[in-house]
Amino acid sequence: MSFHGVPQGVTSPPAPASAGEDESHKTPGTLVLVFVFLAAFVVYYFVNWKLLSFLWRIG
Amino acid sequence: MSDRFRLCPTTGLKVHAQADALIKANAVVATVALLIGGVTAVLVMLTRWQAIHLLPADWFYRLLTVHGMNMLIFFILFFEMAVLYFASAVLLNSRVAAPKMAWSAFVLMVAGTGLVEWTMFTGRADVLFTSYVPLRAHPAFYLGVILFAVGALVVVSIFFATLVVAKREKTYQGSVPLVTFGAATAAIIAVITLGHGAAIYIPTFLWSLNLMHVDAQVYRLVWWGLGHSSQQINVAAMVSVWYLLGGLTVGAVVLNEKISRSAFVLYVLFISMASAHHLLVDPGMGAAWKVWNTSYAMYLAVLASMVHGFTVPAGMELGQRLRGYTKGLFEWLRKAPWGDPGFSALVFSVIIFGFVGGITGVTFGTEQINIIAHNTLRIPGHFHATVVGGTALAFMGVTYYVIPLIFRKRIAFWPLARIQPYLFAGGMLVFSVAMTFAGTFGVPRRHWDISFQQAPFEVQYAPAVDLVIGVMAVGGLVAALGGGIYILVTVWSVFFGQPMEKGARA
């Protein structure tokens, strides 16, 4: 719940973290996002080299 | 007044009255610069949209200069001065070292800004943000930049002095917080940046008075030590704000202090090399110089951004999981406080900075690929994603916490504030991507008329260009609406807003 005009982090600061909830300290969701980022990087980088090869043909 | 403190009822931090006032003053001037930069952005964009082509050529270049200086220098750096006072005096429960000098520096920065604005608006400095020699502006333009830079350098010195004061007076225990460490990184890069600024703007000021000669290639080399490095201050400050917002909004934890701090150190050591990207097509530099500066060593700075790009969301995920959001891969994200503008701004800032700004930046920084991207709209497409979608959006997000915590005011027009990051991020994402596409078709940057009506030759672009530029304009207008809402909300909250004491729990 938040007061009108005040962000939730001020009116209801996050509760203290409880280590007992998840002791593994794993972050699988972020890992998925990392691989999405990597795939986007590879695709964009490859497309740019391909574009360069079209514009500057050798031979 | 200089020794007065108040206790923040929310965070428990002791806030020095001078820090309070300095943060407010710098934030207000930053917002004024944002307003000027935002209005000129719309006018410039409506000119680049060939279907409207609003401004005549001279006013296009004049307002493009105004837009660049206000957005890339004045808005960002005034805001960063506020961040430095917050990260030193406020987070360390300390007094500001040399408050009188701090106010003198503020006056110097405002005077410099006023001088630069005057020369630009009166047509005495139609030289664009880069002010490349031999384009010559009125001497007052260079003098204004020098005054501004000296003021900023004094603030950076006061930041370091405040760290020393806090350490000596034992106002905190253990190491400085990660946010302060990140701000210190930004401050170190600021010293490098402002040193380059002095090294090039003082000779150029003398050149404008016909007192000496400045070589065009030397100007470009040294100027980019200022021009790009100033944006690296943004990166370090933005990452610090990411960590701060993560902690404030969802109680994010720092996965590993040593890794995050090491990544900041990589910024200090290697990020200045990114300036060399701007010279990749310059004939005056050798291939070895270009390759070394823009790849091998520079990638260590990219690595630092990738480390932060992982640790910030991972810290948020872990923080959420430790609070019970453990179902599946993304319950922690689905059940996050999306109605909190601080949180939504944080998430969009990370995404736009990393996915659009980061990927395009590293790709365009490759020497061979740069040859097809250089001086096209792909470049502003890249830096609007980093500086606007990344830095400015993160700064907007933290403002929604600065207003209740520092200004002690509620956020006015709360429903508008909640949707503001969505509008700004969505619009800026469309704008940046469309701009990048237009550049892929060869559309030049910094150009008043891409139809080249009076040219002795005919230039034909693919028909898709008109569509892409139209999409770019629509995205830009939505982002401008989001920016306008931000200014309305912040200005109203600060000057006419309801005080926090009336009703809000603290």
mmCIF file of C-alpha atoms in Angstrom, chain B residues 109-383:
data_model
loop_
_atom_site.group_PDB
_atom_site.id
_atom_site.type_symbol
_atom_site.label_atom_id
_atom_site.label_comp_id
_atom_site.label_asym_id
_atom_site.label_seq_id
_atom_site.Cartn_x
_atom_site.Cartn_y
_atom_site.Cartn_z
ATOM 1 C CA MET B 109 28.357 27.137 -12.988
ATOM 2 C CA VAL B 110 25.133 29.138 -13.320
ATOM 3 C CA ALA B 111 27.052 32.175 -14.640
ATOM 4 C CA GLY B 112 28.846 29.979 -17.186
ATOM 5 C CA THR B 113 25.549 28.417 -18.223
ATOM 6 C CA GLY B 114 23.950 31.852 -18.630
ATOM 7 C CA LEU B 115 26.815 33.053 -20.790
ATOM 8 C CA VAL B 116 26.640 29.995 -23.042
ATOM 9 C CA GLU B 117 22.835 30.240 -23.331
ATOM 10 C CA TRP B 118 23.100 33.934 -24.268
ATOM 11 C CA THR B 119 25.642 33.327 -27.022
ATOM 12 C CA MET B 120 23.668 30.396 -28.416
ATOM 13 C CA PHE B 121 20.231 32.030 -28.447
ATOM 14 C CA THR B 122 21.562 35.243 -29.961
ATOM 15 C CA GLY B 123 23.202 33.415 -32.856
ATOM 16 C CA ARG B 124 26.741 34.009 -31.644
ATOM 17 C CA ALA B 125 27.551 30.304 -31.293
ATOM 18 C CA ASP B 126 25.986 28.265 -34.112
ATOM 19 C CA VAL B 127 28.760 25.700 -33.743
ATOM 20 C CA LEU B 128 26.844 22.670 -32.472
ATOM 21 C CA PHE B 129 27.720 20.750 -29.305
ATOM 22 C CA THR B 130 31.158 19.810 -30.585
ATOM 23 C CA SER B 131 32.139 23.382 -31.613
ATOM 24 C CA TYR B 132 34.721 21.925 -34.009
ATOM 25 C CA VAL B 133 37.503 24.287 -34.966
ATOM 26 C CA PRO B 134 37.577 26.114 -37.424
ATOM 27 C CA LEU B 135 33.885 26.867 -36.711
ATOM 28 C CA ARG B 136 34.199 29.976 -34.587
ATOM 29 C CA ALA B 137 31.843 31.092 -31.826
ATOM 30 C CA HIS B 138 31.821 34.312 -29.805
ATOM 31 C CA PRO B 139 34.595 34.245 -27.151
ATOM 32 C CA ALA B 140 31.921 34.426 -24.438
ATOM 33 C CA PHE B 141 30.752 30.940 -25.472
ATOM 34 C CA TYR B 142 34.141 29.383 -24.701
ATOM 35 C CA LEU B 143 34.491 31.522 -21.581
ATOM 36 C CA GLY B 144 31.091 30.317 -20.373
ATOM 37 C CA VAL B 145 32.085 26.684 -20.848
ATOM 38 C CA ILE B 146 35.347 27.319 -18.958
ATOM 39 C CA LEU B 147 33.509 28.966 -16.032
ATOM 40 C CA PHE B 148 31.037 26.098 -15.910
ATOM 41 C CA ALA B 149 33.842 23.510 -15.979
ATOM 42 C CA VAL B 150 35.818 25.277 -13.236
ATOM 43 C CA GLY B 151 32.685 25.368 -11.052
ATOM 44 C CA ALA B 152 32.072 21.657 -11.677
ATOM 45 C CA LEU B 153 35.710 20.869 -10.841
ATOM 46 C CA VAL B 154 35.363 22.733 -7.531
ATOM 47 C CA VAL B 155 32.242 20.683 -6.693
ATOM 48 C CA VAL B 156 34.142 17.484 -7.462
ATOM 49 C CA SER B 157 36.948 18.645 -5.129
ATOM 50 C CA ILE B 158 34.376 19.360 -2.404
ATOM 51 C CA PHE B 159 32.988 15.850 -2.909
ATOM 52 C CA PHE B 160 36.425 14.343 -2.223
ATOM 53 C CA ALA B 161 36.946 16.719 0.709
ATOM 54 C CA THR B 162 33.597 15.654 2.166
ATOM 55 C CA LEU B 163 34.694 12.002 1.966
ATOM 56 C CA VAL B 164 37.790 12.963 3.993
ATOM 57 C CA VAL B 165 35.705 14.923 6.522
ATOM 58 C CA ALA B 166 33.315 11.992 6.954
ATOM 59 C CA LYS B 167 36.218 9.588 7.477
ATOM 60 C CA ARG B 168 37.972 11.850 10.000
ATOM 61 C CA GLU B 169 34.799 12.633 11.943
ATOM 62 C CA LYS B 170 33.792 8.934 11.877
ATOM 63 C CA THR B 171 30.278 9.598 10.601
ATOM 64 C CA TYR B 172 30.037 6.078 9.127
ATOM 65 C CA GLN B 173 31.406 2.636 9.857
ATOM 66 C CA GLY B 174 33.295 0.271 7.568
ATOM 67 C CA SER B 175 33.688 0.972 3.857
ATOM 68 C CA VAL B 176 31.736 3.673 2.087
ATOM 69 C CA PRO B 177 28.434 2.417 0.599
ATOM 70 C CA LEU B 178 28.505 1.088 -2.967
ATOM 71 C CA VAL B 179 26.496 4.096 -4.182
ATOM 72 C CA THR B 180 29.123 6.463 -2.764
ATOM 73 C CA PHE B 181 31.875 4.319 -4.318
ATOM 74 C CA GLY B 182 30.135 4.616 -7.701
ATOM 75 C CA ALA B 183 29.769 8.372 -7.257
ATOM 76 C CA ALA B 184 33.497 8.557 -6.447
ATOM 77 C CA THR B 185 34.140 6.763 -9.750
ATOM 78 C CA ALA B 186 32.032 9.376 -11.526
ATOM 79 C CA ALA B 187 33.975 12.105 -9.732
ATOM 80 C CA ILE B 188 37.361 10.668 -10.777
ATOM 81 C CA ILE B 189 36.211 10.437 -14.390
ATOM 82 C CA ALA B 190 34.949 14.024 -14.016
ATOM 83 C CA VAL B 191 38.470 15.163 -13.118
ATOM 84 C CA ILE B 192 39.819 13.454 -16.272
ATOM 85 C CA THR B 193 37.014 14.991 -18.318
ATOM 86 C CA LEU B 194 37.328 18.515 -16.978
ATOM 87 C CA GLY B 195 41.115 18.361 -17.408
ATOM 88 C CA HIS B 196 40.593 17.689 -21.106
ATOM 89 C CA GLY B 197 38.006 20.477 -21.162
ATOM 90 C CA ALA B 198 40.510 22.975 -19.773
ATOM 91 C CA ALA B 199 43.214 21.680 -22.119
ATOM 92 C CA ILE B 200 41.123 22.399 -25.195
ATOM 93 C CA TYR B 201 38.715 25.216 -24.301
ATOM 94 C CA ILE B 202 41.343 27.597 -22.914
ATOM 95 C CA PRO B 203 43.390 27.498 -26.170
ATOM 96 C CA THR B 204 40.175 27.692 -28.205
ATOM 97 C CA PHE B 205 39.068 30.730 -26.197
ATOM 98 C CA LEU B 206 42.405 32.367 -27.010
ATOM 99 C CA TRP B 207 42.012 31.294 -30.656
ATOM 100 C CA SER B 208 38.591 32.991 -30.742
ATOM 101 C CA LEU B 209 40.393 36.183 -29.662
ATOM 102 C CA ASN B 210 42.925 35.704 -32.492
ATOM 103 C CA LEU B 211 45.704 35.177 -29.958
ATOM 104 C CA MET B 212 46.821 31.702 -31.058
ATOM 105 C CA HIS B 213 46.329 28.912 -33.588
ATOM 106 C CA VAL B 214 44.443 25.680 -32.853
ATOM 107 C CA ASP B 215 44.906 22.659 -35.120
ATOM 108 C CA ALA B 216 41.596 21.070 -36.177
ATOM 109 C CA GLN B 217 42.796 17.479 -35.649
ATOM 110 C CA VAL B 218 44.344 18.242 -32.267
ATOM 111 C CA TYR B 219 41.092 19.949 -31.282
ATOM 112 C CA ARG B 220 39.089 16.821 -32.170
ATOM 113 C CA LEU B 221 41.485 14.547 -30.308
ATOM 114 C CA VAL B 222 41.498 16.547 -27.075
ATOM 115 C CA TRP B 223 37.877 17.721 -27.276
ATOM 116 C CA TRP B 224 36.580 14.156 -27.315
ATOM 117 C CA GLY B 225 38.452 13.602 -24.084
ATOM 118 C CA LEU B 226 35.849 16.013 -22.769
ATOM 119 C CA GLY B 227 32.903 15.230 -25.055
ATOM 120 C CA HIS B 228 32.768 11.478 -24.610
ATOM 121 C CA SER B 229 34.257 11.261 -21.135
ATOM 122 C CA SER B 230 31.531 13.589 -19.864
ATOM 123 C CA GLN B 231 29.093 10.890 -20.921
ATOM 124 C CA GLN B 232 31.138 8.337 -18.970
ATOM 125 C CA ILE B 233 30.521 10.405 -15.841
ATOM 126 C CA ASN B 234 26.873 9.811 -16.690
ATOM 127 C CA VAL B 235 27.401 6.074 -16.953
ATOM 128 C CA ALA B 236 29.067 5.817 -13.536
ATOM 129 C CA ALA B 237 26.470 8.107 -11.923
ATOM 130 C CA MET B 238 23.638 6.216 -13.619
ATOM 131 C CA VAL B 239 24.888 2.841 -12.408
ATOM 132 C CA SER B 240 25.151 4.272 -8.875
ATOM 133 C CA VAL B 241 21.527 5.430 -9.184
ATOM 134 C CA TRP B 242 20.556 1.930 -10.395
ATOM 135 C CA TYR B 243 21.976 0.398 -7.218
ATOM 136 C CA LEU B 244 20.281 3.091 -5.119
ATOM 137 C CA LEU B 245 16.878 2.644 -6.774
ATOM 138 C CA GLY B 246 17.133 -1.129 -6.585
ATOM 139 C CA GLY B 247 17.643 -0.886 -2.825
ATOM 140 C CA LEU B 248 14.919 1.718 -2.312
ATOM 141 C CA THR B 249 12.211 0.131 -4.442
ATOM 142 C CA VAL B 250 12.514 -3.648 -3.965
ATOM 143 C CA GLY B 251 15.238 -4.031 -1.361
ATOM 144 C CA ALA B 252 17.759 -5.315 -3.894
ATOM 145 C CA VAL B 253 20.862 -6.855 -2.391
ATOM 146 C CA VAL B 254 24.393 -6.423 -3.674
ATOM 147 C CA LEU B 255 25.429 -9.860 -4.924
ATOM 148 C CA ASN B 256 29.119 -9.313 -4.403
ATOM 149 C CA GLU B 257 30.573 -6.006 -3.244
ATOM 150 C CA LYS B 258 34.049 -6.803 -4.556
ATOM 151 C CA ILE B 259 32.819 -7.574 -8.077
ATOM 152 C CA SER B 260 30.666 -4.452 -8.279
ATOM 153 C CA ARG B 261 33.449 -2.242 -6.943
ATOM 154 C CA SER B 262 36.012 -3.848 -9.268
ATOM 155 C CA ALA B 263 33.712 -3.076 -12.194
ATOM 156 C CA PHE B 264 33.686 0.587 -11.140
ATOM 157 C CA VAL B 265 37.498 0.524 -11.047
ATOM 158 C CA LEU B 266 37.522 -0.848 -14.617
ATOM 159 C CA TYR B 267 35.535 2.256 -15.614
ATOM 160 C CA VAL B 268 38.181 4.519 -14.114
ATOM 161 C CA LEU B 269 41.022 2.686 -15.861
ATOM 162 C CA PHE B 270 39.609 2.097 -19.323
ATOM 163 C CA ILE B 271 36.421 3.975 -20.115
ATOM 164 C CA SER B 272 38.138 7.180 -21.233
ATOM 165 C CA MET B 273 39.466 5.254 -24.241
ATOM 166 C CA ALA B 274 35.929 5.223 -25.609
ATOM 167 C CA SER B 275 36.589 8.781 -26.757
ATOM 168 C CA ALA B 276 38.706 7.365 -29.578
ATOM 169 C CA HIS B 277 35.573 5.990 -31.277
ATOM 170 C CA HIS B 278 34.851 9.459 -32.555
ATOM 171 C CA LEU B 279 38.098 9.545 -34.502
ATOM 172 C CA LEU B 280 37.737 6.174 -36.229
ATOM 173 C CA VAL B 281 37.342 7.727 -39.684
ATOM 174 C CA ASP B 282 39.828 10.552 -39.099
ATOM 175 C CA PRO B 283 42.834 10.216 -41.443
ATOM 176 C CA GLY B 284 45.210 11.729 -38.882
ATOM 177 C CA MET B 285 45.226 8.676 -36.608
ATOM 178 C CA GLY B 286 46.960 5.369 -37.391
ATOM 179 C CA ALA B 287 45.236 1.991 -37.516
ATOM 180 C CA ALA B 288 47.151 0.628 -34.496
ATOM 181 C CA TRP B 289 46.110 3.613 -32.359
ATOM 182 C CA LYS B 290 42.497 3.168 -33.407
ATOM 183 C CA VAL B 291 42.405 -0.586 -32.886
ATOM 184 C CA TRP B 292 44.106 -0.470 -29.457
ATOM 185 C CA ASN B 293 41.932 2.324 -28.106
ATOM 186 C CA THR B 294 38.618 1.079 -29.401
ATOM 187 C CA SER B 295 38.903 -2.663 -28.900
ATOM 188 C CA TYR B 296 41.281 -4.561 -26.622
ATOM 189 C CA ALA B 297 41.556 -2.199 -23.658
ATOM 190 C CA MET B 298 38.203 -0.520 -24.175
ATOM 191 C CA TYR B 299 36.402 -3.863 -23.940
ATOM 192 C CA LEU B 300 37.390 -3.966 -20.266
ATOM 193 C CA ALA B 301 35.142 -0.952 -19.748
ATOM 194 C CA VAL B 302 32.408 -2.745 -21.710
ATOM 195 C CA LEU B 303 32.965 -5.713 -19.409
ATOM 196 C CA ALA B 304 32.344 -3.404 -16.453
ATOM 197 C CA SER B 305 28.988 -2.326 -17.904
ATOM 198 C CA MET B 306 28.077 -5.963 -18.511
ATOM 199 C CA VAL B 307 28.975 -6.792 -14.892
ATOM 200 C CA HIS B 308 26.664 -4.022 -13.634
ATOM 201 C CA GLY B 309 24.049 -5.018 -16.202
ATOM 202 C CA PHE B 310 24.022 -8.438 -14.532
ATOM 203 C CA THR B 311 24.475 -7.547 -10.864
ATOM 204 C CA VAL B 312 21.744 -4.869 -10.768
ATOM 205 C CA PRO B 313 18.852 -7.075 -12.005
ATOM 206 C CA ALA B 314 20.311 -10.116 -10.251
ATOM 207 C CA GLY B 315 20.415 -8.147 -6.990
ATOM 208 C CA MET B 316 16.776 -7.203 -7.525
ATOM 209 C CA GLU B 317 15.859 -10.826 -8.263
ATOM 210 C CA LEU B 318 17.677 -12.115 -5.210
ATOM 211 C CA GLY B 319 16.143 -9.397 -3.026
ATOM 212 C CA GLN B 320 12.675 -10.375 -4.217
ATOM 213 C CA ARG B 321 13.358 -14.107 -3.836
ATOM 214 C CA LEU B 322 14.573 -13.580 -0.274
ATOM 215 C CA ARG B 323 11.201 -11.944 0.394
ATOM 216 C CA GLY B 324 9.277 -14.953 -0.829
ATOM 217 C CA TYR B 325 8.791 -14.355 -4.563
ATOM 218 C CA THR B 326 10.320 -17.671 -5.556
ATOM 219 C CA LYS B 327 7.832 -19.177 -8.038
ATOM 220 C CA GLY B 328 9.141 -19.882 -11.510
ATOM 221 C CA LEU B 329 11.669 -17.785 -13.318
ATOM 222 C CA PHE B 330 9.969 -14.411 -13.172
ATOM 223 C CA GLU B 331 7.573 -14.124 -10.224
ATOM 224 C CA TRP B 332 10.087 -11.699 -8.694
ATOM 225 C CA LEU B 333 9.648 -9.473 -11.733
ATOM 226 C CA ARG B 334 5.883 -9.870 -12.205
ATOM 227 C CA LYS B 335 5.138 -8.999 -8.596
ATOM 228 C CA ALA B 336 7.520 -6.060 -8.458
ATOM 229 C CA PRO B 337 6.058 -2.590 -7.748
ATOM 230 C CA TRP B 338 5.397 -1.569 -11.346
ATOM 231 C CA GLY B 339 3.215 1.334 -10.197
ATOM 232 C CA ASP B 340 6.203 2.910 -8.448
ATOM 233 C CA PRO B 341 7.751 5.307 -10.996
ATOM 234 C CA GLY B 342 11.148 4.819 -9.360
ATOM 235 C CA PHE B 343 11.028 1.090 -10.089
ATOM 236 C CA SER B 344 9.624 1.279 -13.630
ATOM 237 C CA ALA B 345 12.174 3.966 -14.535
ATOM 238 C CA LEU B 346 14.967 1.758 -13.181
ATOM 239 C CA VAL B 347 13.927 -1.306 -15.195
ATOM 240 C CA PHE B 348 13.397 0.619 -18.450
ATOM 241 C CA SER B 349 16.681 2.443 -17.955
ATOM 242 C CA VAL B 350 18.588 -0.851 -17.621
ATOM 243 C CA ILE B 351 16.850 -2.360 -20.661
ATOM 244 C CA ILE B 352 17.209 0.622 -23.005
ATOM 245 C CA PHE B 353 20.778 1.357 -21.950
ATOM 246 C CA GLY B 354 21.905 -2.258 -22.288
ATOM 247 C CA PHE B 355 19.884 -3.698 -25.152
ATOM 248 C CA VAL B 356 19.803 -0.654 -27.437
ATOM 249 C CA GLY B 357 22.544 1.720 -26.338
ATOM 250 C CA GLY B 358 25.105 -0.895 -25.309
ATOM 251 C CA ILE B 359 24.769 -3.266 -28.246
ATOM 252 C CA THR B 360 24.754 -0.496 -30.865
ATOM 253 C CA GLY B 361 27.620 1.315 -29.148
ATOM 254 C CA VAL B 362 29.977 -1.642 -29.101
ATOM 255 C CA THR B 363 29.037 -2.546 -32.686
ATOM 256 C CA PHE B 364 29.604 0.990 -34.023
ATOM 257 C CA GLY B 365 32.851 1.134 -32.074
ATOM 258 C CA THR B 366 34.294 -1.588 -34.301
ATOM 259 C CA GLU B 367 36.622 0.127 -36.756
ATOM 260 C CA GLN B 368 35.344 -1.592 -39.895
ATOM 261 C CA ILE B 369 31.650 -1.218 -39.060
ATOM 262 C CA ASN B 370 32.107 2.380 -37.989
ATOM 263 C CA ILE B 371 32.803 3.275 -41.600
ATOM 264 C CA ILE B 372 29.146 2.564 -42.522
ATOM 265 C CA ALA B 373 27.652 4.084 -39.354
ATOM 266 C CA HIS B 374 29.738 7.213 -38.918
ATOM 267 C CA ASN B 375 27.923 10.538 -39.352
ATOM 268 C CA THR B 376 24.601 8.811 -39.998
ATOM 269 C CA LEU B 377 21.504 8.911 -37.794
ATOM 270 C CA ARG B 378 22.668 5.606 -36.303
ATOM 271 C CA ILE B 379 24.999 7.543 -34.006
ATOM 272 C CA PRO B 380 22.362 9.792 -32.376
ATOM 273 C CA GLY B 381 20.135 6.691 -32.314
ATOM 274 C CA HIS B 382 22.807 5.049 -30.143
ATOM 275 C CA PHE B 383 23.429 7.924 -27.766
#
